[in-house]
mmCIF file of C-alpha atoms in Angstrom:
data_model
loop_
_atom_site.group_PDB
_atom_site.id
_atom_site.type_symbol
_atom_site.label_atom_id
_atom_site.label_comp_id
_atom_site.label_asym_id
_atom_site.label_seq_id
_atom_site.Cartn_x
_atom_site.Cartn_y
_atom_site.Cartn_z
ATOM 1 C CA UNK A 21 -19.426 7.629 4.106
ATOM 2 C CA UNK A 22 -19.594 3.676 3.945
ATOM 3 C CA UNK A 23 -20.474 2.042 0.957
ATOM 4 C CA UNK A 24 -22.191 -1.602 0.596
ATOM 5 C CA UNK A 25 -19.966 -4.057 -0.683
ATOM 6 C CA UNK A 26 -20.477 -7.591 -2.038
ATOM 7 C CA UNK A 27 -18.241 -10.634 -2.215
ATOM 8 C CA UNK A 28 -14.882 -10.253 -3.888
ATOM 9 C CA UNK A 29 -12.476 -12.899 -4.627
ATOM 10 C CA UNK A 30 -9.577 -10.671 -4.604
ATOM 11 C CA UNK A 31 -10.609 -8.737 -1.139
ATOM 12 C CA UNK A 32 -10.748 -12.201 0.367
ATOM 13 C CA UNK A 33 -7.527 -13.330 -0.822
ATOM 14 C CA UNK A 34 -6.020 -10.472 1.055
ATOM 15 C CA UNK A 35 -8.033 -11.313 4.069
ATOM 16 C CA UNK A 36 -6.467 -14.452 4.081
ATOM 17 C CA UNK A 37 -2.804 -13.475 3.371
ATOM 18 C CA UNK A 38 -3.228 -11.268 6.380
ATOM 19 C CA UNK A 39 -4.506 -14.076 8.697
ATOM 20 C CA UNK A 40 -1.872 -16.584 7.554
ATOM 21 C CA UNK A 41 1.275 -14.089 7.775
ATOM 22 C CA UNK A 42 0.422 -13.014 11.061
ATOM 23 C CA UNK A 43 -0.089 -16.570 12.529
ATOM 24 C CA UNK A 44 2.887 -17.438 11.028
ATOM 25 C CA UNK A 45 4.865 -15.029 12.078
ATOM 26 C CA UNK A 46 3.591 -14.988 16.016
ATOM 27 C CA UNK A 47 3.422 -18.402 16.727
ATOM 28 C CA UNK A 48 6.168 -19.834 14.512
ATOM 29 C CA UNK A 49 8.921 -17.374 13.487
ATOM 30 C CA UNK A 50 8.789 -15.347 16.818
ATOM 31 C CA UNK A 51 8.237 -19.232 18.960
ATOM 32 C CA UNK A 52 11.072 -20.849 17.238
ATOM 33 C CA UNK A 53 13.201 -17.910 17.417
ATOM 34 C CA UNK A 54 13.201 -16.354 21.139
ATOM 35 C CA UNK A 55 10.094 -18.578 22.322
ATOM 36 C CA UNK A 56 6.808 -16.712 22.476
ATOM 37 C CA UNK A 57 6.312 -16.393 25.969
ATOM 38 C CA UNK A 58 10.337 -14.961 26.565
ATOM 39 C CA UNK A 59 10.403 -11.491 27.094
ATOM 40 C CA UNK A 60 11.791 -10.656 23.583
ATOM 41 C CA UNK A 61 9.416 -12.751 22.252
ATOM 42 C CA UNK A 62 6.456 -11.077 24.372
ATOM 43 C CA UNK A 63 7.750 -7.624 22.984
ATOM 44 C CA UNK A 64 8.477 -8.741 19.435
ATOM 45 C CA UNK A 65 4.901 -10.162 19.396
ATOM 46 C CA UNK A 66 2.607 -7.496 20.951
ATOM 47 C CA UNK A 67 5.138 -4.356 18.220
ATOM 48 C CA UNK A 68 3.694 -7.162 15.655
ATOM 49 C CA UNK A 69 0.140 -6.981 16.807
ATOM 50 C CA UNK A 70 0.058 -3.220 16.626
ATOM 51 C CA UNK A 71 1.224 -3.050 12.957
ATOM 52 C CA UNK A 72 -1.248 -5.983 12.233
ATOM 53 C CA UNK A 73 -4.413 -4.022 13.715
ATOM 54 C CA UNK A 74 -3.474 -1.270 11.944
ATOM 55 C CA UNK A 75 -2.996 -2.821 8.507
ATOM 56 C CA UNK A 76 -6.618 -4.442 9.152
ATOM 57 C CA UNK A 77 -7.959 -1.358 10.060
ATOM 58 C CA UNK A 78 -6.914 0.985 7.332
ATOM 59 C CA UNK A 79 -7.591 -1.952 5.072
ATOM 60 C CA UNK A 80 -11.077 -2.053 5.774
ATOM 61 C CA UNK A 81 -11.308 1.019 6.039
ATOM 62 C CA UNK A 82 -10.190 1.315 2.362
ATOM 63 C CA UNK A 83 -12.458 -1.627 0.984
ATOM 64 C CA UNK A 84 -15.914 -0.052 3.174
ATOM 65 C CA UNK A 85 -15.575 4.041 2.810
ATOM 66 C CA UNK A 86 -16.591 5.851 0.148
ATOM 67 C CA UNK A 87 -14.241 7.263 -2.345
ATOM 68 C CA UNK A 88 -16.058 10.440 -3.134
ATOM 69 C CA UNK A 89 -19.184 11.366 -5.157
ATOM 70 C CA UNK A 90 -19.629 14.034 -7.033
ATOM 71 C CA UNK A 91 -23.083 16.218 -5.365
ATOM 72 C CA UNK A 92 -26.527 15.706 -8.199
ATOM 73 C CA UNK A 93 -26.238 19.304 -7.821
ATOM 74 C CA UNK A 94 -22.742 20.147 -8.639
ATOM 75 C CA UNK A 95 -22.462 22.928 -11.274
ATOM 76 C CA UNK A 96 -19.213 24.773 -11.644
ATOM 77 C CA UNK A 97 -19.187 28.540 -11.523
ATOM 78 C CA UNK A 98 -16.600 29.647 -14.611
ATOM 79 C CA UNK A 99 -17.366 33.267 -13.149
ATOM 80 C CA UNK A 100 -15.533 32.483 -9.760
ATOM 81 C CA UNK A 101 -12.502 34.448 -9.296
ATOM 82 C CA UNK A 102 -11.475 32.347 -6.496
ATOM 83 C CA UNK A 103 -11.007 29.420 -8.582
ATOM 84 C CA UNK A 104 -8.715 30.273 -11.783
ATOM 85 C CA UNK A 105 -8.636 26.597 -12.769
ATOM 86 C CA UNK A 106 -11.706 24.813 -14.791
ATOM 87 C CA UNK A 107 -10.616 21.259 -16.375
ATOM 88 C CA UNK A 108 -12.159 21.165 -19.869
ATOM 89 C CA UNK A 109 -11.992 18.858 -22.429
ATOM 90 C CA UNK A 110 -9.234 18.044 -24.549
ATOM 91 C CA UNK A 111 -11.169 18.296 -27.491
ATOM 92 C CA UNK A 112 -13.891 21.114 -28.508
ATOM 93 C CA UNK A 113 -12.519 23.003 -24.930
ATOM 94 C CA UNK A 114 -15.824 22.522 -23.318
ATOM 95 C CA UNK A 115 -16.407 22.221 -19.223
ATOM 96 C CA UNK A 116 -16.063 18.155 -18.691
ATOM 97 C CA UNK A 117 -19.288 16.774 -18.804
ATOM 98 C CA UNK A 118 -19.929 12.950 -17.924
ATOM 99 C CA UNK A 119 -22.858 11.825 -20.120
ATOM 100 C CA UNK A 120 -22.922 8.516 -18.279
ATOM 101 C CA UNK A 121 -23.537 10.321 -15.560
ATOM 102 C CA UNK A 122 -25.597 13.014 -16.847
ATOM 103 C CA UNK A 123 -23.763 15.846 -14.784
ATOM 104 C CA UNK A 124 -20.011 18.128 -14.804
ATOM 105 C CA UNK A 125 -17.102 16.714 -13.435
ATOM 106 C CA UNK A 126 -15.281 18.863 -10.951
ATOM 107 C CA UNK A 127 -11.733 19.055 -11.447
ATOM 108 C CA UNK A 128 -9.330 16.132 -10.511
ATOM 109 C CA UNK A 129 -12.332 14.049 -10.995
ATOM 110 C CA UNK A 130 -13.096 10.871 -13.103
ATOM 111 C CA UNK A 131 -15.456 8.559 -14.480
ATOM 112 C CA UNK A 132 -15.081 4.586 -13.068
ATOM 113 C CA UNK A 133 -15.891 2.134 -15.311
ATOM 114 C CA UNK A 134 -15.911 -0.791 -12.771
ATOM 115 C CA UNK A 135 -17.598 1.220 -10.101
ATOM 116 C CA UNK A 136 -19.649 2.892 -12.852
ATOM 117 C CA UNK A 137 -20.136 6.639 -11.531
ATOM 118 C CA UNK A 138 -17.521 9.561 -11.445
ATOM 119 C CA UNK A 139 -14.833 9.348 -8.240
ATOM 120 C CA UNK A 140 -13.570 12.720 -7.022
ATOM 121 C CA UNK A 141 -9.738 13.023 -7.179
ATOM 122 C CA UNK A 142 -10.077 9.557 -8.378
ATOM 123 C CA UNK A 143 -6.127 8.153 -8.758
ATOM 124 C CA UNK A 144 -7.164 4.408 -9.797
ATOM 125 C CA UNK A 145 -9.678 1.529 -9.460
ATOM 126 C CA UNK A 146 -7.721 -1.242 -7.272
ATOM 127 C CA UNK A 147 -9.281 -4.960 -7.621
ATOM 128 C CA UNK A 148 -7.732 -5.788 -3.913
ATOM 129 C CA UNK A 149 -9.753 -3.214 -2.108
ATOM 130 C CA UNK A 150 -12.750 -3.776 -5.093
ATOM 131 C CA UNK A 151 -13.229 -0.415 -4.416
ATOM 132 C CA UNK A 152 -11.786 3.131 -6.405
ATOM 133 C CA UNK A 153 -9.119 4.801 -4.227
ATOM 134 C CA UNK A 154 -10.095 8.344 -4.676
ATOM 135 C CA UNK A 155 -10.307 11.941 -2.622
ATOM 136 C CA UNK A 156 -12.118 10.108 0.919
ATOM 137 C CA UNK A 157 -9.937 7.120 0.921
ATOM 138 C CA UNK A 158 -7.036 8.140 -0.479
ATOM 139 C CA UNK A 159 -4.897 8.577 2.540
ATOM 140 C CA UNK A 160 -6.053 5.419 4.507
ATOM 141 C CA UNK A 161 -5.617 3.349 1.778
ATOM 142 C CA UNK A 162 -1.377 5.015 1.491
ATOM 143 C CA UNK A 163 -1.555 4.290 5.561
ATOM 144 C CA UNK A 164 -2.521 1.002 4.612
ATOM 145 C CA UNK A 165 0.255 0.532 2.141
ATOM 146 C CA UNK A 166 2.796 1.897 4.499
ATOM 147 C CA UNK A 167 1.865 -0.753 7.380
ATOM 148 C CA UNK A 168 1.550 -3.758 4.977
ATOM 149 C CA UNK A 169 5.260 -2.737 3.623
ATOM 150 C CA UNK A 170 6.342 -2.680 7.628
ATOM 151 C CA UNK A 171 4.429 -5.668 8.486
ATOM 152 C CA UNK A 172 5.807 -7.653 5.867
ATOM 153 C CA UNK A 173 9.889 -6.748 6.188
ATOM 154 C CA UNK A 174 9.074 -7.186 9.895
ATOM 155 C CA UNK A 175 7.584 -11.017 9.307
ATOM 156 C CA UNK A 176 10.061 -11.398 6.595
ATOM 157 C CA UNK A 177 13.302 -10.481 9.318
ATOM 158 C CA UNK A 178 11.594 -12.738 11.554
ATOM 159 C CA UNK A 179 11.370 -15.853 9.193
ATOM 160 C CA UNK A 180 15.072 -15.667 8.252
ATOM 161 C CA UNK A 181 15.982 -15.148 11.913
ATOM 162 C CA UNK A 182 13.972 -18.338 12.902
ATOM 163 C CA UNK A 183 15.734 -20.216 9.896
ATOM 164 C CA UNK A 184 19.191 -19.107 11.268
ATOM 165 C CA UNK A 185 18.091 -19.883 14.654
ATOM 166 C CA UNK A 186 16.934 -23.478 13.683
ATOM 167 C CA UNK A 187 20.218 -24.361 11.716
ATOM 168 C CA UNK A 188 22.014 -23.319 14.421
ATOM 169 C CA UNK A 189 20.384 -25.584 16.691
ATOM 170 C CA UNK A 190 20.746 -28.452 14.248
ATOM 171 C CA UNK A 191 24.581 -27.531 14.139
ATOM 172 C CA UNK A 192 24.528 -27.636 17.759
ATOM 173 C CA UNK A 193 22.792 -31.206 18.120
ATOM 174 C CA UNK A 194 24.483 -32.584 14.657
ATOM 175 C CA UNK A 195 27.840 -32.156 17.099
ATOM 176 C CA UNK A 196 26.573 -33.670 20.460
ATOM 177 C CA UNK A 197 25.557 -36.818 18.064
ATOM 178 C CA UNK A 198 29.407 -37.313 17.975
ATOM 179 C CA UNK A 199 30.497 -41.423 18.911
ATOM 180 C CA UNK A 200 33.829 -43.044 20.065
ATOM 181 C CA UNK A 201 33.606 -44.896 16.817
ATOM 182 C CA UNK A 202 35.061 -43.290 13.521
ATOM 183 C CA UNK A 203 33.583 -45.125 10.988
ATOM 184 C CA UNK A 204 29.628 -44.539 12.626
ATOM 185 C CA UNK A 205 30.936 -40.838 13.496
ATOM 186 C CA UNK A 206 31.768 -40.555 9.913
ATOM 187 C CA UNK A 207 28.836 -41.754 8.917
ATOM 188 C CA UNK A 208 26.458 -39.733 11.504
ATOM 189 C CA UNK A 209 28.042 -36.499 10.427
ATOM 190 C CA UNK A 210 27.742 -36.831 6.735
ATOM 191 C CA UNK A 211 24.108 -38.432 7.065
ATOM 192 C CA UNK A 212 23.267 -35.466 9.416
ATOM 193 C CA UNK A 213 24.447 -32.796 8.117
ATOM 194 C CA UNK A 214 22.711 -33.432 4.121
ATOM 195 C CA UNK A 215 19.486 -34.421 6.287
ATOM 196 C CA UNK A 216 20.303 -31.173 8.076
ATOM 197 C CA UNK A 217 20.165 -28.845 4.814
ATOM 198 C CA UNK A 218 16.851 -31.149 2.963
ATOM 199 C CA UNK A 219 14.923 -30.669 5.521
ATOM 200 C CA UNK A 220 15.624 -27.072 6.475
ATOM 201 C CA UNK A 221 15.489 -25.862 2.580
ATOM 202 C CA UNK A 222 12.429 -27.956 1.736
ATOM 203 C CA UNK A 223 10.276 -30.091 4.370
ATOM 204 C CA UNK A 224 11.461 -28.796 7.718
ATOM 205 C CA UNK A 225 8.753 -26.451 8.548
ATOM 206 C CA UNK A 226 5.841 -25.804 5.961
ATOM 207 C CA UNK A 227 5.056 -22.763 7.289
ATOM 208 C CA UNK A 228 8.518 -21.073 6.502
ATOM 209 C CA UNK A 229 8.654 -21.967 3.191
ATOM 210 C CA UNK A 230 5.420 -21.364 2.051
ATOM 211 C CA UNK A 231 5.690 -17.841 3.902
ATOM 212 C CA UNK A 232 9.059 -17.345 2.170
ATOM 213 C CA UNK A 233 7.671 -17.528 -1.230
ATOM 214 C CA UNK A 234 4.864 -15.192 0.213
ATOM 215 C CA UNK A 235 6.752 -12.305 1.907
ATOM 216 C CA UNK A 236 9.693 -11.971 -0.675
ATOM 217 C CA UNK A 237 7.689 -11.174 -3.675
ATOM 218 C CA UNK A 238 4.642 -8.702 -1.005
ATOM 219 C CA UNK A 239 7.813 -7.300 -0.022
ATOM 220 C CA UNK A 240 9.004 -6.109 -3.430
ATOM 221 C CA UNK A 241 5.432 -5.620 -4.903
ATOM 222 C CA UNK A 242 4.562 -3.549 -1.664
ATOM 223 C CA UNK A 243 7.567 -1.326 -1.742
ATOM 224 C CA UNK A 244 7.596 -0.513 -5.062
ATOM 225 C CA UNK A 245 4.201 1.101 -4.939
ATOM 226 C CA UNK A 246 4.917 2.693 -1.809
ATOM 227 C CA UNK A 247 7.940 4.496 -3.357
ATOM 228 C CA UNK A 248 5.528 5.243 -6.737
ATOM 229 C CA UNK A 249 2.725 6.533 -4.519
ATOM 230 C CA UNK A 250 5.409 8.422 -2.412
ATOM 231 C CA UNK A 251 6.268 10.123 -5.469
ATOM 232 C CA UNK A 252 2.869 10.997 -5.923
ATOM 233 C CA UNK A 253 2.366 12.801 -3.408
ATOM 234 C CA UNK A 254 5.184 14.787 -3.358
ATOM 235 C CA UNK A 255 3.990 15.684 -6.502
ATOM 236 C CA UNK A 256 0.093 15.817 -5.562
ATOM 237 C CA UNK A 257 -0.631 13.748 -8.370
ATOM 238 C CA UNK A 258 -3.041 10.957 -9.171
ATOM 239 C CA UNK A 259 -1.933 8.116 -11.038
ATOM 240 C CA UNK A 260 -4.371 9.383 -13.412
ATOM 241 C CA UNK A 261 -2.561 13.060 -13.302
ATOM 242 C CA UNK A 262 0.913 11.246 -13.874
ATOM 243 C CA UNK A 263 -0.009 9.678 -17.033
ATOM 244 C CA UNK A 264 -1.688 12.854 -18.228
ATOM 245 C CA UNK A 265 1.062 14.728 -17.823
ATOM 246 C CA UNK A 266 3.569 12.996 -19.651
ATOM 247 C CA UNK A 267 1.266 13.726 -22.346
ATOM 248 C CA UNK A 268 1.000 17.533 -21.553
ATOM 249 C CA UNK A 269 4.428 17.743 -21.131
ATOM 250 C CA UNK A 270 5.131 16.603 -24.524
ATOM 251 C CA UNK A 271 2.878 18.537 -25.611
ATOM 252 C CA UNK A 272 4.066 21.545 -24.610
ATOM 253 C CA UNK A 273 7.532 20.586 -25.504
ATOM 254 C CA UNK A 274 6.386 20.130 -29.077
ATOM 255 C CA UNK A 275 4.948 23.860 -28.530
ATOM 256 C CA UNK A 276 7.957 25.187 -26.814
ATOM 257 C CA UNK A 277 6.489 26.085 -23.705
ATOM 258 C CA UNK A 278 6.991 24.469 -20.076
ATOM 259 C CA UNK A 279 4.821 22.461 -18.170
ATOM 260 C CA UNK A 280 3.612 22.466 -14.518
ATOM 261 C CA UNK A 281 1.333 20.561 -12.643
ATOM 262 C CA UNK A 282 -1.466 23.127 -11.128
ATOM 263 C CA UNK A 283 -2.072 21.314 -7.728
ATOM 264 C CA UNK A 284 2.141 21.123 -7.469
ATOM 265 C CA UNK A 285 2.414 23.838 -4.097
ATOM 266 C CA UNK A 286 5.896 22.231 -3.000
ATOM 267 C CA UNK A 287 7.168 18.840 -1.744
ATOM 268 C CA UNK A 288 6.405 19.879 2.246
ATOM 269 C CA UNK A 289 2.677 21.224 0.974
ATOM 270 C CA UNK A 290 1.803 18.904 -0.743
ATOM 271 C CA UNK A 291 2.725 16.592 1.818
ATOM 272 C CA UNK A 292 -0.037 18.266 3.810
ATOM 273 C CA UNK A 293 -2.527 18.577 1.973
ATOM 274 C CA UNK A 294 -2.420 15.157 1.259
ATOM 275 C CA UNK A 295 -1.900 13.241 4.800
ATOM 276 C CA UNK A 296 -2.500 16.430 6.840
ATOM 277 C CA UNK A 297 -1.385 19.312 8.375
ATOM 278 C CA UNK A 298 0.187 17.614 11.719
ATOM 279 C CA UNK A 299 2.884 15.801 11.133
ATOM 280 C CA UNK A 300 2.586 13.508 13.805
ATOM 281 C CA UNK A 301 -0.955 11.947 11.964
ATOM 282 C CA UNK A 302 0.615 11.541 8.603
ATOM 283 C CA UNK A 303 0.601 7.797 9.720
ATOM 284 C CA UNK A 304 -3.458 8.218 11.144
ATOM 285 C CA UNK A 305 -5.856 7.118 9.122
ATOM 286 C CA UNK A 306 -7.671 10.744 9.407
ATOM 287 C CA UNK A 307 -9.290 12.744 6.882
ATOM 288 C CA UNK A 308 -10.727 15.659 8.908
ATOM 289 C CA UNK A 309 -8.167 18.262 6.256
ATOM 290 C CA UNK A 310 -9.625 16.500 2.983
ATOM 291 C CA UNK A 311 -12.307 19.241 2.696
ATOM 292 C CA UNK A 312 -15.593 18.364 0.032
ATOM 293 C CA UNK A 313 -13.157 17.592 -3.038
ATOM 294 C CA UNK A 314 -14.558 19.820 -5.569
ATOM 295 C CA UNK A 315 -11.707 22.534 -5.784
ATOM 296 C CA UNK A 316 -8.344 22.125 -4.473
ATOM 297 C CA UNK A 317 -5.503 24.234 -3.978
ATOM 298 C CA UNK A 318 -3.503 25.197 -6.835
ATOM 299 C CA UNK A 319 -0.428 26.987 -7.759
ATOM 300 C CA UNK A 320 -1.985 30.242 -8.501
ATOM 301 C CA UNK A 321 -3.548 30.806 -5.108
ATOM 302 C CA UNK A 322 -1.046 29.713 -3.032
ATOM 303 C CA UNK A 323 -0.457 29.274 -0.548
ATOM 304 C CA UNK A 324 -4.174 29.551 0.638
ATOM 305 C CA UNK A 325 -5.500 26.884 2.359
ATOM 306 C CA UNK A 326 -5.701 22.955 0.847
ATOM 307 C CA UNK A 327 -8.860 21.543 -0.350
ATOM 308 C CA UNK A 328 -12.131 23.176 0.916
#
C-alpha cells in the first residue's frame, strides 16, 4: 500500500547522491579508465546501470510503501491456542494498549512518534527514507541497503582505478617530455613530476575528489549497517527487539533463568521468513511471504509456517 509523502530534505539529499555517483562513475571513472564506448567500458557501464536501477527502485520503493498499519478492528484473542505468545506490558502485565492510538498493539508492533500511529514489526524510523521501516517494507528497504553497499565499492574500485590509470598516463607523458639538454631535462622532470602529484591529489579532476570523500565514508556507513541488519535477521529481530533484549536478558540473568528470543526459529528460517522462502529472490524486492503482520511464527510452534 503507497503512502503520500511530502518534501524531505534528507530523501532529497539521497536523490542527489545517487544522481551524482552514478554520473560520476559512468562518464568519468569508467571514460578515463577503459573509455566508455570500449568494450570493457560498455560492460562495466551497463553491470553499473543494473545495480543503479535497482538501488532507485527499492529506494523508492522504501520512501512510497506503506510500512504496516495495524486494522481499526484489531482485537487480540488471549483464548487462541494457536498463538501461545501475547506481548503485554512491562508494567501492570496488561495486553499493550496504544492510547494515542486508541486501539491493542499486536505483537512485534510499535508506536511512531514521527509518523505518529503504531507500525507493525516496526524495527526503526529512518530520516533518509522519511518513512518507518517496518513489516511491508522491511525487506526492500535491506535490498536497498545491499545494492547501495555494491554500488558504492563498485564506484569506489572504479575511482581508484581511474586515478591509477591517470598517473600512469602522466608517468608515461612526464618521460616522452625528455630533451637533449640536461639542465632543461632536469628541470622538466622535477617541475613535472610535483605538478604531476598537485594536480592529481587536489585539482586534477573535481569529480574524483569530491566523489572520494563521498564513497569512502557511504562505503563504511553502508556496510556497517548491512552487517548490523544482517545480524538481525539471522536473529529475526528488530532493532527495537535487540535493544529489548539486552534488557530481558539481564533480566533474567539477575533471576537466574535463560533468555530466548520467541520469533528466533534458526539462522536458515529466519532467513526465510524474512526475505523469503526461494532463495534465488532473497535479493527481489518481493513481499508476497510477509503475510498480514499480526502474528508471526515463534519458537513454540515451529516449525509451522512464517507470518500469516
Amino acid at each position: 500500500m503507497a503512502r503520500t509523502v511530502g518534501f524531505s530534505l534528507p530523501v532529497a539529499v539521497v536523490v542527489v547522491a545517487i544522481g551524482y555517483i552514478y554520473f560520476s562513475t559512468v562518464f568519468v571513472f569508467l571514460d578515463r579508465w577503459f573509455g566508455l564506448w570500449s568494450s570493457p567500458g560498455l560492460m562495466n557501464a551497463a553491470i553499473f546501470t543494473a545495480v543503479a536501477a535497482m538501488c532507485i527502485y527499492t529506494y523508492t520503493v522504501s520512501v512510497f510503501r506503506d510500512p504496516g498499519r495495524v486494522p481499526a478492528t484489531y482485537m487480540p484473542d488471549v483464548e487462541d491456542s494457536e498463538n501461545p505468545i501475547h506481548e503485554i506490558k512491562r508494567k501492570g502485565g496488561d495486553l499493550r494498549y496504544c492510547q494515542k492510538c486508541s486501539h491493542y498493539k499486536p505483537a512485534r508492533a510499535h508506536h511512531c512518534r514521527v509518523c505518529k500511529r503504531c507500525v507493525l514489526r516496526m524495527d526503526h524510523h529512518c530520516i533518509w527514507i522519511n518513512n518507518c521501516v517496518g513489516h511491508a517494507n522491511y525487506k526492500v528497504f535491506f535490498v536497498f541497503v545491499v545494492y547501495a553497499v555494491i554500488a558504492c565499492l563498485y564506484s569506489l574500485v572504479l575511482l581508484l582505478g581511474s586515478l591509477a590509470n591517470d598517473f600512469e598516463k602522466d608517468e608515461e607523458q612526464s618521460a616522452d617530455s625528455f630533451t637533449t639538454v640536461y639542465v632543461r631535462l632536469h628541470f622538466v622532470c622535477i617541475s613535472h613530476a610535483f605538478t604531476t602529484i598537485f594536480s592529481c591529489l587536489f585539482f586534477y579532476n573535481c569529480f574524483q575528489i569530491i566523489s572520494g570523500l563521498l564513497l569512502f565514508p557511504l562505503c563504511m556507513a553502508l556496510s556497517v549497517l548491512l552487517g548490523w541488519h544482517i545480524y538481525l535477521i539471522l536473529q529475526n529481530k528488530t532493532t527495537i527487539e535487540y535493544h529489548e533484549g539486552v534488557r530481558a536478558m539481564w533480566l533474567a540473568e539477575k533471576g537466574g533463568q535463560i533468555y530466548s528470543h520467541p520469533y528466533d526459529l534458526g539462522a536458515y528460517q529466519n532467513l526465510s521468513t524474512v526475505l523469503g522462502p526461494n532463495i534465488f529472490s532473497w535479493l527481489l524486492p518481493t513481499s508476497g511471504h510477509i503475510g498480514s503482520g499480526l502474528r508471526f511464527c515463534t519458537a513454540y510452534d515451529y516449525p509451522s509456517s512464517g507470518s500469516t
